[in-house]
PDB file of C-alpha atoms in Angstrom:
ATOM      1  CA  UNK X   1      18.918  21.752 -25.615  1.00  0.00           C
ATOM      2  CA  UNK X   2      15.498  20.704 -26.663  1.00  0.00           C
ATOM      3  CA  UNK X   3      12.834  20.092 -23.973  1.00  0.00           C
ATOM      4  CA  UNK X   4      13.297  16.290 -24.685  1.00  0.00           C
ATOM      5  CA  UNK X   5      16.942  16.530 -24.191  1.00  0.00           C
ATOM      6  CA  UNK X   6      16.587  18.502 -20.982  1.00  0.00           C
ATOM      7  CA  UNK X   7      14.247  15.881 -19.532  1.00  0.00           C
ATOM      8  CA  UNK X   8      16.830  13.329 -20.131  1.00  0.00           C
ATOM      9  CA  UNK X   9      19.582  15.398 -18.526  1.00  0.00           C
ATOM     10  CA  UNK X  10      17.547  16.028 -15.315  1.00  0.00           C
ATOM     11  CA  UNK X  11      16.768  12.335 -14.970  1.00  0.00           C
ATOM     12  CA  UNK X  12      20.543  11.515 -15.332  1.00  0.00           C
ATOM     13  CA  UNK X  13      21.436  14.168 -12.779  1.00  0.00           C
ATOM     14  CA  UNK X  14      19.526  12.278 -10.023  1.00  0.00           C
ATOM     15  CA  UNK X  15      20.593   8.711 -10.917  1.00  0.00           C
ATOM     16  CA  UNK X  16      22.396   7.533  -7.582  1.00  0.00           C
ATOM     17  CA  UNK X  17      25.507   6.188  -9.433  1.00  0.00           C
ATOM     18  CA  UNK X  18      25.913   9.406 -11.236  1.00  0.00           C
ATOM     19  CA  UNK X  19      26.242  11.640  -8.245  1.00  0.00           C
ATOM     20  CA  UNK X  20      29.389  14.036  -7.919  1.00  0.00           C
ATOM     21  CA  UNK X  21      30.362  15.452  -4.442  1.00  0.00           C
ATOM     22  CA  UNK X  22      29.099  19.046  -4.090  1.00  0.00           C
ATOM     23  CA  UNK X  23      32.686  20.212  -3.304  1.00  0.00           C
ATOM     24  CA  UNK X  24      33.884  18.756  -6.912  1.00  0.00           C
ATOM     25  CA  UNK X  25      30.773  20.192  -8.432  1.00  0.00           C
ATOM     26  CA  UNK X  26      30.828  23.608  -7.114  1.00  0.00           C
ATOM     27  CA  UNK X  27      34.633  23.785  -7.927  1.00  0.00           C
ATOM     28  CA  UNK X  28      33.867  23.029 -11.630  1.00  0.00           C
ATOM     29  CA  UNK X  29      30.900  25.569 -11.591  1.00  0.00           C
ATOM     30  CA  UNK X  30      33.199  28.208 -10.147  1.00  0.00           C
ATOM     31  CA  UNK X  31      35.099  28.520 -13.622  1.00  0.00           C
ATOM     32  CA  UNK X  32      31.649  29.511 -14.971  1.00  0.00           C
ATOM     33  CA  UNK X  33      30.516  31.822 -12.669  1.00  0.00           C
ATOM     34  CA  UNK X  34      31.637  32.462  -9.031  1.00  0.00           C
ATOM     35  CA  UNK X  35      28.597  34.573  -7.879  1.00  0.00           C
ATOM     36  CA  UNK X  36      27.071  33.492  -4.479  1.00  0.00           C
ATOM     37  CA  UNK X  37      24.254  35.814  -4.167  1.00  0.00           C
ATOM     38  CA  UNK X  38      21.488  33.758  -6.065  1.00  0.00           C
ATOM     39  CA  UNK X  39      22.768  30.363  -4.940  1.00  0.00           C
ATOM     40  CA  UNK X  40      19.812  29.523  -2.654  1.00  0.00           C
ATOM     41  CA  UNK X  41      17.118  30.812  -5.092  1.00  0.00           C
ATOM     42  CA  UNK X  42      18.822  28.713  -7.995  1.00  0.00           C
ATOM     43  CA  UNK X  43      19.141  25.318  -6.156  1.00  0.00           C
ATOM     44  CA  UNK X  44      15.852  25.380  -4.572  1.00  0.00           C
ATOM     45  CA  UNK X  45      14.151  26.429  -7.773  1.00  0.00           C
ATOM     46  CA  UNK X  46      16.014  23.719  -9.664  1.00  0.00           C
ATOM     47  CA  UNK X  47      14.287  21.123  -7.421  1.00  0.00           C
ATOM     48  CA  UNK X  48      10.970  22.574  -7.398  1.00  0.00           C
ATOM     49  CA  UNK X  49      10.863  22.478 -11.089  1.00  0.00           C
ATOM     50  CA  UNK X  50      11.666  18.545 -10.900  1.00  0.00           C
ATOM     51  CA  UNK X  51       8.643  18.050  -8.875  1.00  0.00           C
ATOM     52  CA  UNK X  52       6.604  21.061 -10.190  1.00  0.00           C
ATOM     53  CA  UNK X  53       2.811  20.496 -10.021  1.00  0.00           C
ATOM     54  CA  UNK X  54       1.801  21.612 -12.397  1.00  0.00           C
ATOM     55  CA  UNK X  55       4.760  22.104 -14.670  1.00  0.00           C
ATOM     56  CA  UNK X  56       6.052  25.377 -14.784  1.00  0.00           C
ATOM     57  CA  UNK X  57       8.570  27.147 -16.623  1.00  0.00           C
ATOM     58  CA  UNK X  58      10.820  25.554 -19.139  1.00  0.00           C
ATOM     59  CA  UNK X  59      13.001  22.870 -17.819  1.00  0.00           C
ATOM     60  CA  UNK X  60      15.914  23.432 -20.000  1.00  0.00           C
ATOM     61  CA  UNK X  61      15.904  27.013 -18.801  1.00  0.00           C
ATOM     62  CA  UNK X  62      16.569  25.954 -15.224  1.00  0.00           C
ATOM     63  CA  UNK X  63      19.101  23.577 -16.174  1.00  0.00           C
ATOM     64  CA  UNK X  64      21.090  26.118 -17.897  1.00  0.00           C
ATOM     65  CA  UNK X  65      20.795  28.610 -14.924  1.00  0.00           C
ATOM     66  CA  UNK X  66      21.715  25.831 -12.610  1.00  0.00           C
ATOM     67  CA  UNK X  67      24.962  25.015 -14.070  1.00  0.00           C
ATOM     68  CA  UNK X  68      25.729  28.605 -14.909  1.00  0.00           C
ATOM     69  CA  UNK X  69      25.260  30.020 -11.218  1.00  0.00           C
ATOM     70  CA  UNK X  70      25.989  26.861  -9.016  1.00  0.00           C
ATOM     71  CA  UNK X  71      28.283  28.518  -6.124  1.00  0.00           C
ATOM     72  CA  UNK X  72      31.675  27.304  -4.879  1.00  0.00           C
ATOM     73  CA  UNK X  73      30.276  26.495  -1.315  1.00  0.00           C
ATOM     74  CA  UNK X  74      26.726  25.098  -0.196  1.00  0.00           C
ATOM     75  CA  UNK X  75      24.816  25.659   2.876  1.00  0.00           C
ATOM     76  CA  UNK X  76      21.474  24.188   2.023  1.00  0.00           C
ATOM     77  CA  UNK X  77      17.770  25.528   2.712  1.00  0.00           C
ATOM     78  CA  UNK X  78      14.293  24.520   1.625  1.00  0.00           C
ATOM     79  CA  UNK X  79      11.582  26.604   0.261  1.00  0.00           C
ATOM     80  CA  UNK X  80       9.185  24.078   1.908  1.00  0.00           C
ATOM     81  CA  UNK X  81      10.620  23.329   5.371  1.00  0.00           C
ATOM     82  CA  UNK X  82      13.263  24.079   7.851  1.00  0.00           C
ATOM     83  CA  UNK X  83      17.033  23.845   6.912  1.00  0.00           C
ATOM     84  CA  UNK X  84      18.954  20.907   7.757  1.00  0.00           C
ATOM     85  CA  UNK X  85      21.792  20.821   9.979  1.00  0.00           C
ATOM     86  CA  UNK X  86      24.302  19.645   7.556  1.00  0.00           C
ATOM     87  CA  UNK X  87      24.620  20.487   3.837  1.00  0.00           C
ATOM     88  CA  UNK X  88      23.882  17.857   1.336  1.00  0.00           C
ATOM     89  CA  UNK X  89      26.762  15.458   0.027  1.00  0.00           C
ATOM     90  CA  UNK X  90      25.231  15.624  -3.734  1.00  0.00           C
ATOM     91  CA  UNK X  91      22.421  16.558  -5.675  1.00  0.00           C
ATOM     92  CA  UNK X  92      20.115  13.679  -5.015  1.00  0.00           C
ATOM     93  CA  UNK X  93      20.520  14.035  -1.380  1.00  0.00           C
ATOM     94  CA  UNK X  94      19.599  17.828  -1.675  1.00  0.00           C
ATOM     95  CA  UNK X  95      16.350  16.765  -3.655  1.00  0.00           C
ATOM     96  CA  UNK X  96      15.578  14.281  -0.628  1.00  0.00           C
ATOM     97  CA  UNK X  97      16.127  17.041   2.022  1.00  0.00           C
ATOM     98  CA  UNK X  98      14.016  19.282   0.122  1.00  0.00           C
ATOM     99  CA  UNK X  99      10.993  17.177  -0.037  1.00  0.00           C
ATOM    100  CA  UNK X 100      11.396  15.017   3.244  1.00  0.00           C
ATOM    101  CA  UNK X 101      12.306  17.942   5.513  1.00  0.00           C
ATOM    102  CA  UNK X 102       9.747  16.693   8.156  1.00  0.00           C
ATOM    103  CA  UNK X 103       9.576  13.374  10.181  1.00  0.00           C
ATOM    104  CA  UNK X 104       6.926  10.969   9.380  1.00  0.00           C
ATOM    105  CA  UNK X 105       7.484   8.871  12.899  1.00  0.00           C
ATOM    106  CA  UNK X 106       6.200   9.744  16.165  1.00  0.00           C
ATOM    107  CA  UNK X 107       8.045  10.782  19.133  1.00  0.00           C
ATOM    108  CA  UNK X 108       9.687   7.976  21.383  1.00  0.00           C
ATOM    109  CA  UNK X 109       6.975   8.285  23.774  1.00  0.00           C
ATOM    110  CA  UNK X 110       4.368   7.992  21.076  1.00  0.00           C
ATOM    111  CA  UNK X 111       6.026   4.860  19.921  1.00  0.00           C
ATOM    112  CA  UNK X 112       5.930   3.294  23.348  1.00  0.00           C
ATOM    113  CA  UNK X 113       2.336   3.849  23.541  1.00  0.00           C
ATOM    114  CA  UNK X 114       1.678   2.248  20.222  1.00  0.00           C
ATOM    115  CA  UNK X 115       3.888  -0.603  21.194  1.00  0.00           C
ATOM    116  CA  UNK X 116       1.864  -1.227  24.334  1.00  0.00           C
ATOM    117  CA  UNK X 117      -1.620  -1.264  22.650  1.00  0.00           C
ATOM    118  CA  UNK X 118      -1.811  -4.789  21.089  1.00  0.00           C
ATOM    119  CA  UNK X 119      -4.562  -3.787  18.683  1.00  0.00           C
ATOM    120  CA  UNK X 120      -2.411  -0.982  17.088  1.00  0.00           C
ATOM    121  CA  UNK X 121       0.375  -3.069  16.179  1.00  0.00           C
ATOM    122  CA  UNK X 122      -0.946  -3.868  12.738  1.00  0.00           C
ATOM    123  CA  UNK X 123      -3.055  -2.008  10.148  1.00  0.00           C
ATOM    124  CA  UNK X 124      -4.903  -3.447   7.115  1.00  0.00           C
ATOM    125  CA  UNK X 125      -4.432  -1.674   3.935  1.00  0.00           C
ATOM    126  CA  UNK X 126      -7.568  -0.315   2.171  1.00  0.00           C
ATOM    127  CA  UNK X 127      -7.642   1.032  -1.321  1.00  0.00           C
ATOM    128  CA  UNK X 128      -8.651   4.496  -2.078  1.00  0.00           C
ATOM    129  CA  UNK X 129     -11.945   3.541  -3.638  1.00  0.00           C
ATOM    130  CA  UNK X 130     -13.001   1.629  -0.497  1.00  0.00           C
ATOM    131  CA  UNK X 131     -12.164   4.312   1.808  1.00  0.00           C
ATOM    132  CA  UNK X 132     -14.183   6.632  -0.373  1.00  0.00           C
ATOM    133  CA  UNK X 133     -17.158   4.202   0.059  1.00  0.00           C
ATOM    134  CA  UNK X 134     -16.825   4.858   3.908  1.00  0.00           C
ATOM    135  CA  UNK X 135     -17.028   8.408   3.860  1.00  0.00           C
ATOM    136  CA  UNK X 136     -13.051   9.441   3.736  1.00  0.00           C
ATOM    137  CA  UNK X 137     -12.382  12.273   1.529  1.00  0.00           C
ATOM    138  CA  UNK X 138      -9.084  12.848  -0.222  1.00  0.00           C
ATOM    139  CA  UNK X 139      -7.625  16.173  -0.471  1.00  0.00           C
ATOM    140  CA  UNK X 140      -3.958  17.484  -1.609  1.00  0.00           C
ATOM    141  CA  UNK X 141      -1.660  18.755   1.073  1.00  0.00           C
ATOM    142  CA  UNK X 142      -0.606  22.296   0.966  1.00  0.00           C
ATOM    143  CA  UNK X 143       3.176  21.326   0.449  1.00  0.00           C
ATOM    144  CA  UNK X 144       5.000  18.822  -1.679  1.00  0.00           C
ATOM    145  CA  UNK X 145       6.532  17.115   1.103  1.00  0.00           C
ATOM    146  CA  UNK X 146       6.520  13.298   0.737  1.00  0.00           C
ATOM    147  CA  UNK X 147       5.879  13.354   4.626  1.00  0.00           C
ATOM    148  CA  UNK X 148       3.005  15.709   4.791  1.00  0.00           C
ATOM    149  CA  UNK X 149       0.359  12.960   4.939  1.00  0.00           C
ATOM    150  CA  UNK X 150      -2.394  13.973   7.384  1.00  0.00           C
ATOM    151  CA  UNK X 151      -5.839  12.543   8.618  1.00  0.00           C
ATOM    152  CA  UNK X 152      -8.306  15.222   9.814  1.00  0.00           C
ATOM    153  CA  UNK X 153     -11.737  14.902  11.477  1.00  0.00           C
ATOM    154  CA  UNK X 154     -14.253  17.809  11.171  1.00  0.00           C
ATOM    155  CA  UNK X 155     -17.737  17.969  12.523  1.00  0.00           C
ATOM    156  CA  UNK X 156     -19.426  14.555  13.128  1.00  0.00           C
ATOM    157  CA  UNK X 157     -18.919  12.683   9.971  1.00  0.00           C
ATOM    158  CA  UNK X 158     -16.479  14.589   7.928  1.00  0.00           C
ATOM    159  CA  UNK X 159     -13.034  13.008   7.656  1.00  0.00           C
ATOM    160  CA  UNK X 160     -10.303  13.761   5.117  1.00  0.00           C
ATOM    161  CA  UNK X 161      -7.054  12.193   4.205  1.00  0.00           C
ATOM    162  CA  UNK X 162      -4.300  14.761   3.062  1.00  0.00           C
ATOM    163  CA  UNK X 163      -1.787  13.471   0.399  1.00  0.00           C
ATOM    164  CA  UNK X 164       1.005  15.627  -1.059  1.00  0.00           C
ATOM    165  CA  UNK X 165       0.180  15.864  -4.915  1.00  0.00           C
ATOM    166  CA  UNK X 166       2.545  14.110  -7.183  1.00  0.00           C
ATOM    167  CA  UNK X 167       2.998  14.566 -11.221  1.00  0.00           C
ATOM    168  CA  UNK X 168       3.294  11.205 -12.673  1.00  0.00           C
ATOM    169  CA  UNK X 169       5.316  11.206 -15.989  1.00  0.00           C
ATOM    170  CA  UNK X 170       7.921   9.262 -17.831  1.00  0.00           C
ATOM    171  CA  UNK X 171      10.732  10.346 -15.205  1.00  0.00           C
ATOM    172  CA  UNK X 172       8.740   9.671 -11.990  1.00  0.00           C
ATOM    173  CA  UNK X 173       9.590   5.952 -11.623  1.00  0.00           C
ATOM    174  CA  UNK X 174      13.453   6.864 -11.991  1.00  0.00           C
ATOM    175  CA  UNK X 175      13.095   9.499  -9.551  1.00  0.00           C
ATOM    176  CA  UNK X 176      11.468   7.427  -6.769  1.00  0.00           C
ATOM    177  CA  UNK X 177      13.662   4.635  -7.436  1.00  0.00           C
ATOM    178  CA  UNK X 178      16.932   6.671  -7.028  1.00  0.00           C
ATOM    179  CA  UNK X 179      15.468   8.223  -3.890  1.00  0.00           C
ATOM    180  CA  UNK X 180      14.433   4.967  -2.409  1.00  0.00           C
ATOM    181  CA  UNK X 181      18.012   3.442  -3.475  1.00  0.00           C
ATOM    182  CA  UNK X 182      19.628   6.424  -1.714  1.00  0.00           C
ATOM    183  CA  UNK X 183      17.776   5.672   1.363  1.00  0.00           C
ATOM    184  CA  UNK X 184      18.736   2.110   1.337  1.00  0.00           C
ATOM    185  CA  UNK X 185      22.265   3.226   0.961  1.00  0.00           C
ATOM    186  CA  UNK X 186      21.992   4.832   4.430  1.00  0.00           C
ATOM    187  CA  UNK X 187      20.458   1.731   6.122  1.00  0.00           C
ATOM    188  CA  UNK X 188      18.622   3.955   8.713  1.00  0.00           C
ATOM    189  CA  UNK X 189      14.912   3.645   9.325  1.00  0.00           C
ATOM    190  CA  UNK X 190      14.431   7.252  10.132  1.00  0.00           C
ATOM    191  CA  UNK X 191      15.940   7.806   6.448  1.00  0.00           C
ATOM    192  CA  UNK X 192      13.198   5.814   4.983  1.00  0.00           C
ATOM    193  CA  UNK X 193      10.774   8.540   4.199  1.00  0.00           C
ATOM    194  CA  UNK X 194      10.214   8.126   0.417  1.00  0.00           C
ATOM    195  CA  UNK X 195      10.330   4.280   0.686  1.00  0.00           C
ATOM    196  CA  UNK X 196       7.408   4.854   3.189  1.00  0.00           C
ATOM    197  CA  UNK X 197       5.406   7.156   1.205  1.00  0.00           C
ATOM    198  CA  UNK X 198       5.895   4.796  -1.756  1.00  0.00           C
ATOM    199  CA  UNK X 199       4.605   1.848   0.210  1.00  0.00           C
ATOM    200  CA  UNK X 200       1.730   3.917   1.540  1.00  0.00           C
ATOM    201  CA  UNK X 201       0.581   5.197  -1.974  1.00  0.00           C
ATOM    202  CA  UNK X 202       0.817   1.326  -2.970  1.00  0.00           C
ATOM    203  CA  UNK X 203      -1.674   0.614  -0.217  1.00  0.00           C
ATOM    204  CA  UNK X 204      -3.959   3.223  -1.565  1.00  0.00           C
ATOM    205  CA  UNK X 205      -3.665   1.894  -4.962  1.00  0.00           C
ATOM    206  CA  UNK X 206      -4.703  -1.475  -6.320  1.00  0.00           C
ATOM    207  CA  UNK X 207      -6.621  -0.818  -9.521  1.00  0.00           C
ATOM    208  CA  UNK X 208      -6.885   1.962 -11.944  1.00  0.00           C
ATOM    209  CA  UNK X 209     -10.112   2.784 -10.223  1.00  0.00           C
ATOM    210  CA  UNK X 210      -8.043   4.067  -7.261  1.00  0.00           C
ATOM    211  CA  UNK X 211      -5.780   6.183  -9.259  1.00  0.00           C
ATOM    212  CA  UNK X 212      -8.900   7.643 -10.886  1.00  0.00           C
ATOM    213  CA  UNK X 213     -10.165   8.410  -7.285  1.00  0.00           C
ATOM    214  CA  UNK X 214      -6.987  10.158  -6.568  1.00  0.00           C
ATOM    215  CA  UNK X 215      -6.698  11.813  -9.781  1.00  0.00           C
ATOM    216  CA  UNK X 216     -10.275  13.388  -9.502  1.00  0.00           C
ATOM    217  CA  UNK X 217      -9.117  14.984  -6.170  1.00  0.00           C
ATOM    218  CA  UNK X 218      -5.988  16.638  -7.570  1.00  0.00           C
ATOM    219  CA  UNK X 219      -3.618  14.399  -5.832  1.00  0.00           C
ATOM    220  CA  UNK X 220      -2.180  12.896  -8.791  1.00  0.00           C
ATOM    221  CA  UNK X 221      -1.525  14.291 -12.245  1.00  0.00           C
ATOM    222  CA  UNK X 222      -1.130  11.522 -14.523  1.00  0.00           C
ATOM    223  CA  UNK X 223       0.616  12.324 -17.720  1.00  0.00           C
ATOM    224  CA  UNK X 224       1.368   8.674 -18.650  1.00  0.00           C
ATOM    225  CA  UNK X 225      -1.530   8.255 -20.580  1.00  0.00           C
ATOM    226  CA  UNK X 226      -3.768   5.509 -18.598  1.00  0.00           C
ATOM    227  CA  UNK X 227      -4.665   5.140 -15.024  1.00  0.00           C
ATOM    228  CA  UNK X 228      -3.700   1.429 -15.338  1.00  0.00           C
ATOM    229  CA  UNK X 229       0.063   2.501 -16.191  1.00  0.00           C
ATOM    230  CA  UNK X 230       0.211   4.821 -12.995  1.00  0.00           C
ATOM    231  CA  UNK X 231      -1.228   1.895 -10.859  1.00  0.00           C
ATOM    232  CA  UNK X 232       1.262  -0.549 -12.236  1.00  0.00           C
ATOM    233  CA  UNK X 233       4.183   2.091 -11.500  1.00  0.00           C
ATOM    234  CA  UNK X 234       3.454   1.948  -7.844  1.00  0.00           C
ATOM    235  CA  UNK X 235       2.681  -1.551  -7.400  1.00  0.00           C
ATOM    236  CA  UNK X 236       6.009  -2.392  -9.227  1.00  0.00           C
ATOM    237  CA  UNK X 237       8.228   0.088  -7.179  1.00  0.00           C
ATOM    238  CA  UNK X 238       6.641  -1.144  -3.857  1.00  0.00           C
ATOM    239  CA  UNK X 239       6.770  -4.688  -4.447  1.00  0.00           C
ATOM    240  CA  UNK X 240      10.099  -5.479  -2.482  1.00  0.00           C
ATOM    241  CA  UNK X 241      10.386  -2.502  -0.392  1.00  0.00           C
ATOM    242  CA  UNK X 242      10.009  -2.520   3.463  1.00  0.00           C
ATOM    243  CA  UNK X 243       8.717   0.713   4.942  1.00  0.00           C
ATOM    244  CA  UNK X 244       9.444   2.284   8.435  1.00  0.00           C
ATOM    245  CA  UNK X 245       6.822   0.412  10.612  1.00  0.00           C
ATOM    246  CA  UNK X 246       6.001   3.589  12.696  1.00  0.00           C
ATOM    247  CA  UNK X 247       5.746   5.786   9.283  1.00  0.00           C
ATOM    248  CA  UNK X 248       2.063   7.589   9.062  1.00  0.00           C
ATOM    249  CA  UNK X 249       1.258   5.508  12.318  1.00  0.00           C
ATOM    250  CA  UNK X 250      -1.341   8.006  13.337  1.00  0.00           C
ATOM    251  CA  UNK X 251      -2.956   8.140   9.918  1.00  0.00           C
ATOM    252  CA  UNK X 252      -3.090   4.342   9.785  1.00  0.00           C
ATOM    253  CA  UNK X 253      -4.438   4.072  13.143  1.00  0.00           C
ATOM    254  CA  UNK X 254      -7.179   6.640  12.473  1.00  0.00           C
ATOM    255  CA  UNK X 255      -7.965   4.974   9.097  1.00  0.00           C
ATOM    256  CA  UNK X 256      -8.309   1.412  10.999  1.00  0.00           C
ATOM    257  CA  UNK X 257     -10.631   3.039  13.684  1.00  0.00           C
ATOM    258  CA  UNK X 258     -12.658   4.869  11.064  1.00  0.00           C
ATOM    259  CA  UNK X 259     -13.097   1.653   9.118  1.00  0.00           C
ATOM    260  CA  UNK X 260     -14.548  -0.428  12.033  1.00  0.00           C
ATOM    261  CA  UNK X 261     -17.347   1.938  12.692  1.00  0.00           C
ATOM    262  CA  UNK X 262     -20.224   0.244  10.765  1.00  0.00           C
ATOM    263  CA  UNK X 263     -22.684   3.109  11.538  1.00  0.00           C
ATOM    264  CA  UNK X 264     -20.678   5.538   9.853  1.00  0.00           C
ATOM    265  CA  UNK X 265     -20.179   3.178   6.850  1.00  0.00           C
ATOM    266  CA  UNK X 266     -23.936   3.168   6.547  1.00  0.00           C
ATOM    267  CA  UNK X 267     -24.318   6.925   6.832  1.00  0.00           C
ATOM    268  CA  UNK X 268     -21.378   7.617   4.488  1.00  0.00           C
ATOM    269  CA  UNK X 269     -22.901   5.202   1.816  1.00  0.00           C
ATOM    270  CA  UNK X 270     -26.276   6.822   2.344  1.00  0.00           C
ATOM    271  CA  UNK X 271     -24.737  10.339   1.552  1.00  0.00           C
ATOM    272  CA  UNK X 272     -22.804   8.960  -1.219  1.00  0.00           C
ATOM    273  CA  UNK X 273     -25.734   7.369  -2.951  1.00  0.00           C
ATOM    274  CA  UNK X 274     -28.410   9.947  -2.429  1.00  0.00           C
ATOM    275  CA  UNK X 275     -26.467  13.231  -2.178  1.00  0.00           C
ATOM    276  CA  UNK X 276     -23.824  12.556  -4.908  1.00  0.00           C
ATOM    277  CA  UNK X 277     -25.602  15.326  -7.170  1.00  0.00           C
ATOM    278  CA  UNK X 278     -28.414  17.566  -7.165  1.00  0.00           C
ATOM    279  CA  UNK X 279     -30.537  15.318  -9.378  1.00  0.00           C
ATOM    280  CA  UNK X 280     -30.109  12.153  -6.998  1.00  0.00           C
ATOM    281  CA  UNK X 281     -31.004  14.465  -4.070  1.00  0.00           C
ATOM    282  CA  UNK X 282     -34.190  15.775  -5.889  1.00  0.00           C
ATOM    283  CA  UNK X 283     -35.154  12.209  -6.638  1.00  0.00           C
ATOM    284  CA  UNK X 284     -34.415  11.111  -3.014  1.00  0.00           C
ATOM    285  CA  UNK X 285     -36.659  14.009  -1.733  1.00  0.00           C
ATOM    286  CA  UNK X 286     -39.435  13.364  -4.484  1.00  0.00           C
ATOM    287  CA  UNK X 287     -39.621   9.535  -3.385  1.00  0.00           C
ATOM    288  CA  UNK X 288     -39.852  10.355   0.087  1.00  0.00           C
ATOM    289  CA  UNK X 289     -42.442  12.845  -0.199  1.00  0.00           C
ATOM    290  CA  UNK X 290     -44.514  10.291  -2.267  1.00  0.00           C
ATOM    291  CA  UNK X 291     -43.887   7.579   0.349  1.00  0.00           C
ATOM    292  CA  UNK X 292     -45.207   9.889   3.116  1.00  0.00           C
ATOM    293  CA  UNK X 293     -48.274  11.070   1.013  1.00  0.00           C
ATOM    294  CA  UNK X 294     -49.085   7.303   0.280  1.00  0.00           C
ATOM    295  CA  UNK X 295     -48.742   6.176   3.773  1.00  0.00           C
ATOM    296  CA  UNK X 296     -51.258   9.333   4.877  1.00  0.00           C
ATOM    297  CA  UNK X 297     -53.586   8.145   2.011  1.00  0.00           C
ATOM    298  CA  UNK X 298     -53.791   4.449   3.207  1.00  0.00           C
ATOM    299  CA  UNK X 299     -54.149   5.592   6.973  1.00  0.00           C
ATOM    300  CA  UNK X 300     -57.081   7.610   5.959  1.00  0.00           C
ATOM    301  CA  UNK X 301     -58.575   4.832   3.709  1.00  0.00           C
ATOM    302  CA  UNK X 302     -58.232   2.192   6.712  1.00  0.00           C
ATOM    303  CA  UNK X 303     -59.431   4.686   9.347  1.00  0.00           C
ATOM    304  CA  UNK X 304     -61.694   7.305   7.779  1.00  0.00           C
ATOM    305  CA  UNK X 305     -62.410  10.254   9.674  1.00  0.00           C
ATOM    306  CA  UNK X 306     -65.874  10.304  11.452  1.00  0.00           C
ATOM    307  CA  UNK X 307     -68.157  13.156  10.626  1.00  0.00           C
ATOM    308  CA  UNK X 308     -69.027  15.246  13.592  1.00  0.00           C
TER     309      UNK X 308
END
């Protein structure tokens, strides 16, 4: 297969309507190669390749290796999270487990505390460019898990929002839509992890400028061609989705609290304007020094020193 054909086959493999039960799939693959030794390595490597960031080895080699060595029986694991209790029913569910292995909803006690706090029952959405203007920095998470979104405070004014990196290409929309469709077919809120992730990203992306902010920080790798196309991708997918209201609730709460602190907004804006580059910093120091000298000169002119 050519690389183009391999990409099309991969897209078809993860369509919800194309899913074969693993019991059938592994039976078919056993005629080709019954070896069990490398089953976990093959499966996880194949799923890793689908969401590779940046792209790694040739995709067609991964597909060939996958079909040649898929074992009869399957006990799933994940290279990025704990192994699930039950094996996946099909390939799409395997990918979902691989990249959504952590919960994004708080414990029951934490849910109760948020319910009792009337001020924390709703949160406004702020685009990435606006959050950057108040001093919130964006950084890629150390894992590719859709659920690995964190808000961390360091020192007095340093605040960072960690988001899993994502490569955006021609297959991204299809992959996200099928993962969302898979979650909708289950009908359980605790399974709405990709749905909640897409809605959260949509809340950060309103315009191409927001995409540029996330792209400049290594969170998005846009291979579609323009930031406008990437922004439209999330806006279109999330237009009719309903996320879990408790997904990323600690992150949303922290962002809302930070946005209400007017003094920190001023400090963040001052740092962004005058310390954005060495040249602006030098200009600021020079201007400050000039003002100080002018003030001293004016004071001496108004109140000359008396000769002793």
